[in-house]
Every structure is written in structure tokens, then in C-alpha cells.
């Protein structure tokens, strides 16, 4: 069922966390300059985004696209009320996230044994043990950085095939038992459909309640928005998305394209769900990012059709700060 309103006149609310700066950029060849990334964050913030995954603390030799995460995070931390998260694959990455003051760190765990070994060179249960070490380090440091265990390949895997729902639920609970503050479920390769989403998310929420904090869908087979709606119907109110639908996983063949931020925000707002984000401003930002990612494959539908005439008037659009002149020169 739909999440209940807090009052008869209140609009239900949802949070769309932008993950393009991490999940998106790690999946493309273009290395985006740090200045572009901070300009992206500023414009997203001006458009109303208040949760942004700004990068990942992994060795730069493995993902040079994210080698400047510390600098990007430092900039994000200057924006009042912005929850800046990072992905960390291990204890070393977590220690850097803690030292840099990240608000939240996402520790990825693949429910697929094959994908887990390919992606992290650890079994799923070894990742659970790593989360316990991360929790101990976080607490010892007196840090307030939240730990989110992200259970990926929750609906299947291109390397392994089927992933049992019982295994997904077991690992989700194991992450919480190991010390994660909350968990999320991800359809890493775009295998999910609305019925399977409603079934698994329903079971997950029955098991852990509000500690299931986020849904992460890929639009590989065109069902991303439908899957997000199915998760919403189970009571999930936080979603990951990538501007322009970029994203994927280097170790999951064919896992192209996250749910598109501007399309998801538009859908939720048309449903009467408040996101706090200005769709028109997101479309302006999308055009700028497309200029920085020339030659890369972008996705999404709203940018092609435009906003309907029944949408908010142009006067209501939140201004998007222009990039510094030096950045404009680089992108020219």
C-alpha cells in the first residue's frame, strides 16, 4: 500500500539521492575534472537535491574517475543541509571516509557469490565481517558517519543467474547484525520487474522495517521507473538515481544505466509526492553535464519530450549557478 500521509492535507514525501557522481562516473571512460564535479554539486543543490553520493574511496589506479573524492567531498560539506555520502569497499576506504567527515558511507555487498568475488574479491559473508570491522573503527573514532549496507544483485546476476530471496534477506539482516545502521537493496543488472520488487521489498520491510532505507534500480531493460513505483508501494521513500541515466557496474556485464534522476523526480512529483527538487532546473543541469560527457551514452526520456504545459511555470524554476569561467573554457 502507499505510505500514509501525516495529515489529510499533507503531501507524501520521497528523497531522490543523486549517485551520478559515483555510480555514473565510475562506469564511463571520461575523467571529469574536479571543478566540473563541484559545479555539478552546486547546481544539484540549487535544484533542491539534499542527498548526493559524491564519490568512492577506492585506489585511484583502479578508478581514476573518482581519484578526487576527498576534494569533492570537502566541497560538498560546505553546503548547509547536504547529506554527502561515499561508497567504501573495505576498512581502508571507510577510514578515509571517517577522516574526511562523510555523512554516510555505503558498503556494497553482492548477494551473488560470483559477482561478489569479481567485484570485491570477497565472499558475501566476508563483506559482512568487514562491516563489523568498519563499525568498530567508526565507533572507536567517535565518528557520526552512518553505515549503509547496500545489498546488490538482489534480483539476479549476469554472472551467476538466480539469487535466492532467502539469501538476500539473510545477508541484509547479517549486515545489520554486524553493525550497519541501515540497508538498501539494489537491482544491479536490471533483472527486476514490478511484481518481484513488490514481493522482495515487502518481505524486507517486514523483516527490518524502516532500517531498509533505500532502493537502487537500473533501467537496463526499461523497467526502472515501474520498479521504483513498486518499491514505493511497499513504503520505501528513498531512491538512488543518476542524472542523464548514466551508471552501471564494471563487473556486471550489460548493467547499463541507472534510473534517470530527472525522470524519477518528474514521476514522483506528478504522483503528488514531494521531492523538494525542481525538475526544470534538473533538465538545465542535465544539458550542462551532457556537454561535459560528450561521446558518452546518456539515457532518459523527459529531456526529449520536455515538461508538459501543466507543469510549474518557468518563473518558478530555481536558478542554477553558472560554472566558473575556467570550467566553461575547459568544456568548450
CSV table of C-alpha atoms in Angstrom, one decimal:
chain,number,residue,atom,x,y,z
A,1,UNK,CA,0.0,0.0,0.0
A,2,UNK,CA,1.0,3.6,-0.4
A,3,UNK,CA,2.8,5.3,2.6
A,4,UNK,CA,0.2,7.1,4.7
A,5,UNK,CA,0.1,10.9,4.7
A,6,UNK,CA,0.9,12.5,8.0
A,7,UNK,CA,-2.2,14.7,7.7
A,8,UNK,CA,-5.1,14.8,5.3
A,9,UNK,CA,-3.7,17.9,3.5
A,10,UNK,CA,0.0,16.8,3.6
A,11,UNK,CA,1.8,15.5,0.5
A,12,UNK,CA,3.7,12.3,0.9
A,13,UNK,CA,7.4,12.8,0.6
A,14,UNK,CA,10.3,11.0,-1.0
A,15,UNK,CA,14.1,11.5,-1.3
A,16,UNK,CA,15.9,11.0,-4.5
A,17,UNK,CA,19.7,10.6,-3.8
A,18,UNK,CA,21.9,11.6,-6.7
A,19,UNK,CA,24.5,8.9,-7.3
A,20,UNK,CA,25.7,10.0,-10.8
A,21,UNK,CA,28.9,11.5,-9.4
A,22,UNK,CA,29.9,8.0,-8.2
A,23,UNK,CA,27.9,5.2,-9.8
A,24,UNK,CA,27.6,7.2,-13.0
A,25,UNK,CA,31.2,8.5,-13.5
A,26,UNK,CA,32.8,5.2,-12.5
A,27,UNK,CA,31.1,3.5,-15.5
A,28,UNK,CA,32.3,5.8,-18.2
A,29,UNK,CA,35.7,6.5,-19.8
A,30,UNK,CA,35.6,10.2,-19.4
A,31,UNK,CA,37.5,11.6,-16.4
A,32,UNK,CA,35.6,14.7,-15.3
A,33,UNK,CA,37.7,17.5,-13.8
A,34,UNK,CA,37.1,18.2,-10.1
A,35,UNK,CA,35.8,21.7,-10.9
A,36,UNK,CA,33.1,20.3,-13.0
A,37,UNK,CA,32.1,17.9,-10.2
A,38,UNK,CA,31.8,20.7,-7.7
A,39,UNK,CA,29.8,22.8,-10.2
A,40,UNK,CA,27.5,19.8,-10.6
A,41,UNK,CA,27.0,19.5,-6.9
A,42,UNK,CA,26.3,23.3,-6.6
A,43,UNK,CA,23.7,23.2,-9.4
A,44,UNK,CA,22.1,20.0,-8.0
A,45,UNK,CA,21.9,21.6,-4.5
A,46,UNK,CA,20.3,24.7,-6.1
A,47,UNK,CA,17.8,22.5,-7.8
A,48,UNK,CA,16.8,21.1,-4.3
A,49,UNK,CA,18.9,17.9,-4.0
A,50,UNK,CA,19.9,17.3,-0.4
A,51,UNK,CA,21.4,13.8,-0.6
A,52,UNK,CA,24.3,13.3,-3.1
A,53,UNK,CA,26.8,10.4,-3.3
A,54,UNK,CA,29.9,12.3,-4.3
A,55,UNK,CA,32.4,9.6,-5.0
A,56,UNK,CA,34.2,6.5,-3.7
A,57,UNK,CA,37.3,5.9,-1.6
A,58,UNK,CA,39.0,3.3,-3.8
A,59,UNK,CA,42.5,3.4,-5.2
A,60,UNK,CA,42.9,5.9,-8.0
A,61,UNK,CA,44.7,3.4,-10.1
A,62,UNK,CA,41.6,1.3,-10.1
A,63,UNK,CA,39.1,4.1,-10.7
A,64,UNK,CA,40.9,7.2,-11.8
A,65,UNK,CA,37.4,8.8,-12.5
A,66,UNK,CA,37.0,9.0,-8.7
A,67,UNK,CA,40.5,9.8,-7.6
A,68,UNK,CA,39.5,13.3,-6.3
A,69,UNK,CA,36.7,12.1,-4.0
A,70,UNK,CA,38.3,13.7,-0.9
A,71,UNK,CA,38.4,17.1,-2.6
A,72,UNK,CA,34.8,16.7,-3.9
A,73,UNK,CA,33.6,15.7,-0.5
A,74,UNK,CA,35.2,18.6,1.2
A,75,UNK,CA,33.3,20.9,-1.2
A,76,UNK,CA,30.0,19.2,-0.6
A,77,UNK,CA,30.5,19.6,3.1
A,78,UNK,CA,30.4,23.4,2.7
A,79,UNK,CA,26.7,23.3,1.6
A,80,UNK,CA,24.3,23.6,4.6
A,81,UNK,CA,21.9,20.6,5.0
A,82,UNK,CA,23.5,18.5,2.3
A,83,UNK,CA,24.0,14.8,3.2
A,84,UNK,CA,27.2,13.8,1.4
A,85,UNK,CA,27.8,10.1,1.1
A,86,UNK,CA,30.6,8.0,-0.4
A,87,UNK,CA,31.0,4.4,-1.3
A,88,UNK,CA,33.7,2.4,0.5
A,89,UNK,CA,34.6,-1.2,-0.4
A,90,UNK,CA,36.7,-2.0,2.7
A,91,UNK,CA,38.0,-0.8,6.0
A,92,UNK,CA,40.7,1.3,4.5
A,93,UNK,CA,38.2,3.2,2.4
A,94,UNK,CA,36.0,3.6,5.5
A,95,UNK,CA,38.8,5.0,7.5
A,96,UNK,CA,39.3,7.7,4.8
A,97,UNK,CA,35.6,8.4,4.8
A,98,UNK,CA,35.6,8.9,8.5
A,99,UNK,CA,38.7,11.1,8.4
A,100,UNK,CA,37.1,13.3,5.7
A,101,UNK,CA,33.9,13.6,7.6
A,102,UNK,CA,31.5,11.9,5.2
A,103,UNK,CA,27.9,11.9,6.5
A,104,UNK,CA,27.3,8.4,5.3
A,105,UNK,CA,29.3,5.6,3.8
A,106,UNK,CA,27.7,2.9,1.6
A,107,UNK,CA,29.4,-0.5,1.9
A,108,UNK,CA,28.5,-2.7,-1.2
A,109,UNK,CA,27.7,-6.3,-0.7
A,110,UNK,CA,26.6,-8.5,-3.6
A,111,UNK,CA,24.1,-11.3,-2.8
A,112,UNK,CA,25.6,-13.1,-5.8
A,113,UNK,CA,28.7,-15.1,-4.8
A,114,UNK,CA,30.1,-14.9,-8.3
A,115,UNK,CA,29.6,-11.1,-8.5
A,116,UNK,CA,30.9,-10.5,-5.0
A,117,UNK,CA,34.2,-12.3,-5.9
A,118,UNK,CA,34.5,-10.4,-9.2
A,119,UNK,CA,33.7,-7.0,-7.7
A,120,UNK,CA,35.3,-7.1,-4.3
A,121,UNK,CA,37.3,-10.3,-4.2
A,122,UNK,CA,35.4,-11.3,-1.1
A,123,UNK,CA,32.5,-13.6,-0.5
A,124,UNK,CA,29.3,-12.0,0.8
A,125,UNK,CA,29.9,-13.2,4.3
A,126,UNK,CA,33.5,-11.8,4.2
A,127,UNK,CA,31.9,-8.5,3.4
A,128,UNK,CA,29.7,-8.8,6.4
A,129,UNK,CA,32.8,-9.4,8.6
A,130,UNK,CA,34.3,-6.3,7.0
A,131,UNK,CA,31.3,-4.3,8.0
A,132,UNK,CA,31.8,-5.4,11.6
A,133,UNK,CA,35.4,-4.0,11.5
A,134,UNK,CA,34.2,-0.8,9.9
A,135,UNK,CA,31.6,-0.4,12.7
A,136,UNK,CA,34.3,-0.9,15.3
A,137,UNK,CA,36.6,1.7,13.6
A,138,UNK,CA,33.7,4.2,13.3
A,139,UNK,CA,32.8,3.9,16.9
A,140,UNK,CA,36.4,4.0,18.1
A,141,UNK,CA,36.9,7.2,16.2
A,142,UNK,CA,33.8,8.8,17.8
A,143,UNK,CA,32.5,9.4,14.3
A,144,UNK,CA,28.9,10.1,13.4
A,145,UNK,CA,29.2,8.8,9.9
A,146,UNK,CA,26.3,6.4,9.1
A,147,UNK,CA,27.0,3.0,7.7
A,148,UNK,CA,24.6,1.7,4.9
A,149,UNK,CA,25.0,-1.8,3.8
A,150,UNK,CA,24.0,-1.9,0.1
A,151,UNK,CA,22.8,-5.4,-1.0
A,152,UNK,CA,23.4,-5.6,-4.7
A,153,UNK,CA,22.3,-8.2,-7.4
A,154,UNK,CA,19.2,-8.6,-5.2
A,155,UNK,CA,17.2,-9.8,-8.2
A,156,UNK,CA,19.7,-11.8,-10.0
A,157,UNK,CA,23.1,-11.6,-11.6
A,158,UNK,CA,24.6,-11.8,-15.1
A,159,UNK,CA,27.5,-13.9,-13.8
A,160,UNK,CA,25.6,-16.3,-11.5
A,161,UNK,CA,22.0,-16.2,-12.7
A,162,UNK,CA,19.3,-16.6,-10.0
A,163,UNK,CA,19.9,-15.2,-6.5
A,164,UNK,CA,17.5,-16.6,-3.9
A,165,UNK,CA,15.3,-14.2,-2.0
A,166,UNK,CA,16.1,-16.0,1.2
A,167,UNK,CA,19.8,-15.3,0.7
A,168,UNK,CA,19.2,-11.6,0.1
A,169,UNK,CA,17.2,-11.4,3.3
A,170,UNK,CA,19.8,-13.3,5.2
A,171,UNK,CA,22.6,-11.0,4.1
A,172,UNK,CA,20.5,-7.9,4.8
A,173,UNK,CA,19.9,-9.0,8.4
A,174,UNK,CA,23.5,-10.1,8.7
A,175,UNK,CA,24.7,-6.6,7.7
A,176,UNK,CA,22.5,-5.0,10.4
A,177,UNK,CA,23.7,-7.5,13.0
A,178,UNK,CA,27.3,-6.7,12.1
A,179,UNK,CA,26.7,-3.0,12.8
A,180,UNK,CA,25.3,-1.3,9.7
A,181,UNK,CA,22.9,1.4,10.7
A,182,UNK,CA,20.7,0.7,7.7
A,183,UNK,CA,20.5,-1.3,4.5
A,184,UNK,CA,19.4,-0.8,0.9
A,185,UNK,CA,18.5,-3.2,-1.9
A,186,UNK,CA,19.9,-2.8,-5.5
A,187,UNK,CA,18.9,-4.3,-8.8
A,188,UNK,CA,22.5,-4.1,-10.1
A,189,UNK,CA,21.9,-5.6,-13.5
A,190,UNK,CA,18.3,-4.6,-14.3
A,191,UNK,CA,16.7,-8.0,-13.8
A,192,UNK,CA,13.9,-6.9,-11.6
A,193,UNK,CA,10.2,-6.4,-12.5
A,194,UNK,CA,7.5,-4.7,-10.5
A,195,UNK,CA,6.0,-7.9,-9.1
A,196,UNK,CA,9.3,-9.2,-7.9
A,197,UNK,CA,10.2,-5.8,-6.4
A,198,UNK,CA,7.0,-5.6,-4.5
A,199,UNK,CA,7.4,-9.1,-3.2
A,200,UNK,CA,11.1,-8.8,-2.1
A,201,UNK,CA,10.8,-5.3,-0.7
A,202,UNK,CA,7.6,-6.3,1.1
A,203,UNK,CA,9.5,-9.2,2.8
A,204,UNK,CA,12.5,-7.0,3.5
A,205,UNK,CA,10.4,-4.3,5.2
A,206,UNK,CA,8.5,-6.9,7.2
A,207,UNK,CA,11.9,-8.2,8.4
A,208,UNK,CA,13.8,-4.9,9.2
A,209,UNK,CA,11.2,-2.2,8.9
A,210,UNK,CA,12.4,1.4,8.4
A,211,UNK,CA,16.1,0.2,8.5
A,212,UNK,CA,15.5,-0.7,4.8
A,213,UNK,CA,16.3,2.8,3.8
A,214,UNK,CA,16.8,3.0,0.0
A,215,UNK,CA,16.0,1.4,-3.3
A,216,UNK,CA,18.5,1.4,-6.2
A,217,UNK,CA,17.3,0.4,-9.7
A,218,UNK,CA,18.9,0.2,-13.1
A,219,UNK,CA,16.9,0.8,-16.2
A,220,UNK,CA,18.7,-1.8,-18.3
A,221,UNK,CA,15.5,-3.3,-19.6
A,222,UNK,CA,13.2,-0.3,-19.4
A,223,UNK,CA,11.5,-1.1,-16.1
A,224,UNK,CA,13.4,1.2,-13.7
A,225,UNK,CA,10.6,3.6,-13.1
A,226,UNK,CA,8.0,0.9,-12.8
A,227,UNK,CA,10.2,-0.9,-10.3
A,228,UNK,CA,10.7,2.3,-8.3
A,229,UNK,CA,6.9,2.7,-8.1
A,230,UNK,CA,6.6,-0.9,-6.9
A,231,UNK,CA,9.1,-0.2,-4.2
A,232,UNK,CA,7.2,3.0,-3.3
A,233,UNK,CA,4.0,0.9,-2.8
A,234,UNK,CA,5.8,-1.1,-0.1
A,235,UNK,CA,6.6,2.1,1.8
A,236,UNK,CA,10.1,2.8,0.5
A,237,UNK,CA,10.6,6.6,0.3
A,238,UNK,CA,14.3,7.0,-0.6
A,239,UNK,CA,15.7,6.2,-4.1
A,240,UNK,CA,19.0,6.3,-5.8
A,241,UNK,CA,19.2,7.8,-9.3
A,242,UNK,CA,21.7,9.2,-11.8
A,243,UNK,CA,21.3,12.4,-13.8
A,244,UNK,CA,21.0,11.5,-17.5
A,245,UNK,CA,20.7,7.8,-16.6
A,246,UNK,CA,24.4,7.1,-16.6
A,247,UNK,CA,25.8,4.4,-14.3
A,248,UNK,CA,26.5,0.7,-14.2
A,249,UNK,CA,29.0,-1.8,-12.8
A,250,UNK,CA,32.4,-2.7,-14.3
A,251,UNK,CA,31.9,-6.3,-13.1
A,252,UNK,CA,28.3,-6.8,-14.2
A,253,UNK,CA,28.2,-7.1,-18.0
A,254,UNK,CA,25.2,-5.3,-19.5
A,255,UNK,CA,24.3,-3.4,-16.3
A,256,UNK,CA,23.9,-0.1,-18.2
A,257,UNK,CA,22.0,2.9,-16.9
A,258,UNK,CA,20.6,3.8,-13.5
A,259,UNK,CA,17.1,5.1,-13.2
A,260,UNK,CA,17.3,8.7,-14.5
A,261,UNK,CA,17.1,11.3,-11.8
A,262,UNK,CA,15.1,13.8,-13.8
A,263,UNK,CA,12.6,11.2,-14.9
A,264,UNK,CA,12.1,9.7,-11.5
A,265,UNK,CA,11.7,13.1,-9.8
A,266,UNK,CA,9.1,14.1,-12.5
A,267,UNK,CA,7.2,10.8,-12.0
A,268,UNK,CA,7.1,11.3,-8.2
A,269,UNK,CA,6.0,14.9,-8.4
A,270,UNK,CA,3.3,14.1,-11.0
A,271,UNK,CA,2.1,11.5,-8.5
A,272,UNK,CA,1.7,14.2,-5.8
A,273,UNK,CA,4.9,13.1,-4.0
A,274,UNK,CA,7.0,16.0,-2.8
A,275,UNK,CA,10.7,15.6,-3.6
A,276,UNK,CA,11.9,19.1,-2.9
A,277,UNK,CA,13.6,19.1,-6.4
A,278,UNK,CA,12.9,21.4,-9.3
A,279,UNK,CA,12.6,19.3,-12.5
A,280,UNK,CA,13.2,22.1,-14.8
A,281,UNK,CA,16.4,23.0,-13.0
A,282,UNK,CA,17.5,19.4,-13.2
A,283,UNK,CA,16.9,19.4,-17.0
A,284,UNK,CA,19.2,22.5,-17.3
A,285,UNK,CA,21.8,20.7,-15.3
A,286,UNK,CA,21.5,17.6,-17.4
A,287,UNK,CA,22.3,19.7,-20.5
A,288,UNK,CA,25.4,21.1,-18.9
A,289,UNK,CA,26.5,17.6,-17.8
A,290,UNK,CA,25.9,16.3,-21.3
A,291,UNK,CA,28.4,18.9,-22.6
A,292,UNK,CA,31.0,17.6,-20.1
A,293,UNK,CA,30.3,14.0,-21.2
A,294,UNK,CA,30.5,14.3,-24.9
A,295,UNK,CA,30.7,11.0,-26.6
A,296,UNK,CA,29.3,9.1,-23.7
A,297,UNK,CA,25.9,7.3,-23.9
A,298,UNK,CA,23.2,9.1,-21.9
A,299,UNK,CA,19.7,8.0,-21.2
A,300,UNK,CA,16.3,9.3,-20.1
A,301,UNK,CA,13.0,10.4,-21.7
A,302,UNK,CA,11.9,13.7,-20.2
A,303,UNK,CA,14.7,15.7,-21.7
A,304,UNK,CA,13.4,14.7,-25.2
A,305,UNK,CA,9.8,15.4,-24.6
A,306,UNK,CA,10.1,18.3,-22.3
A,307,UNK,CA,7.8,19.3,-19.4
A,308,UNK,CA,4.1,19.3,-20.2
A,309,UNK,CA,2.2,22.6,-20.3
A,310,UNK,CA,0.5,21.6,-17.0
A,311,UNK,CA,3.9,21.7,-15.2
A,312,UNK,CA,5.0,24.6,-13.0
A,313,UNK,CA,5.6,27.9,-14.9
A,314,UNK,CA,9.2,28.8,-15.9
A,315,UNK,CA,9.2,31.6,-13.3
A,316,UNK,CA,9.2,29.0,-10.6
A,317,UNK,CA,12.4,27.4,-11.7
A,318,UNK,CA,15.2,27.5,-9.2
A,319,UNK,CA,18.2,29.4,-10.6
A,320,UNK,CA,21.2,27.2,-11.5
A,321,UNK,CA,24.6,28.8,-10.8
A,322,UNK,CA,26.8,29.1,-13.8
A,323,UNK,CA,30.1,27.2,-13.9
A,324,UNK,CA,33.2,29.3,-13.3
A,325,UNK,CA,34.7,30.8,-16.4
A,326,UNK,CA,37.7,28.4,-16.2
A,327,UNK,CA,35.3,25.4,-16.3
A,328,UNK,CA,33.4,26.9,-19.2
A,329,UNK,CA,36.7,27.2,-21.1
A,330,UNK,CA,37.6,23.6,-20.4
A,331,UNK,CA,34.2,22.3,-21.7
A,332,UNK,CA,34.3,24.5,-24.8
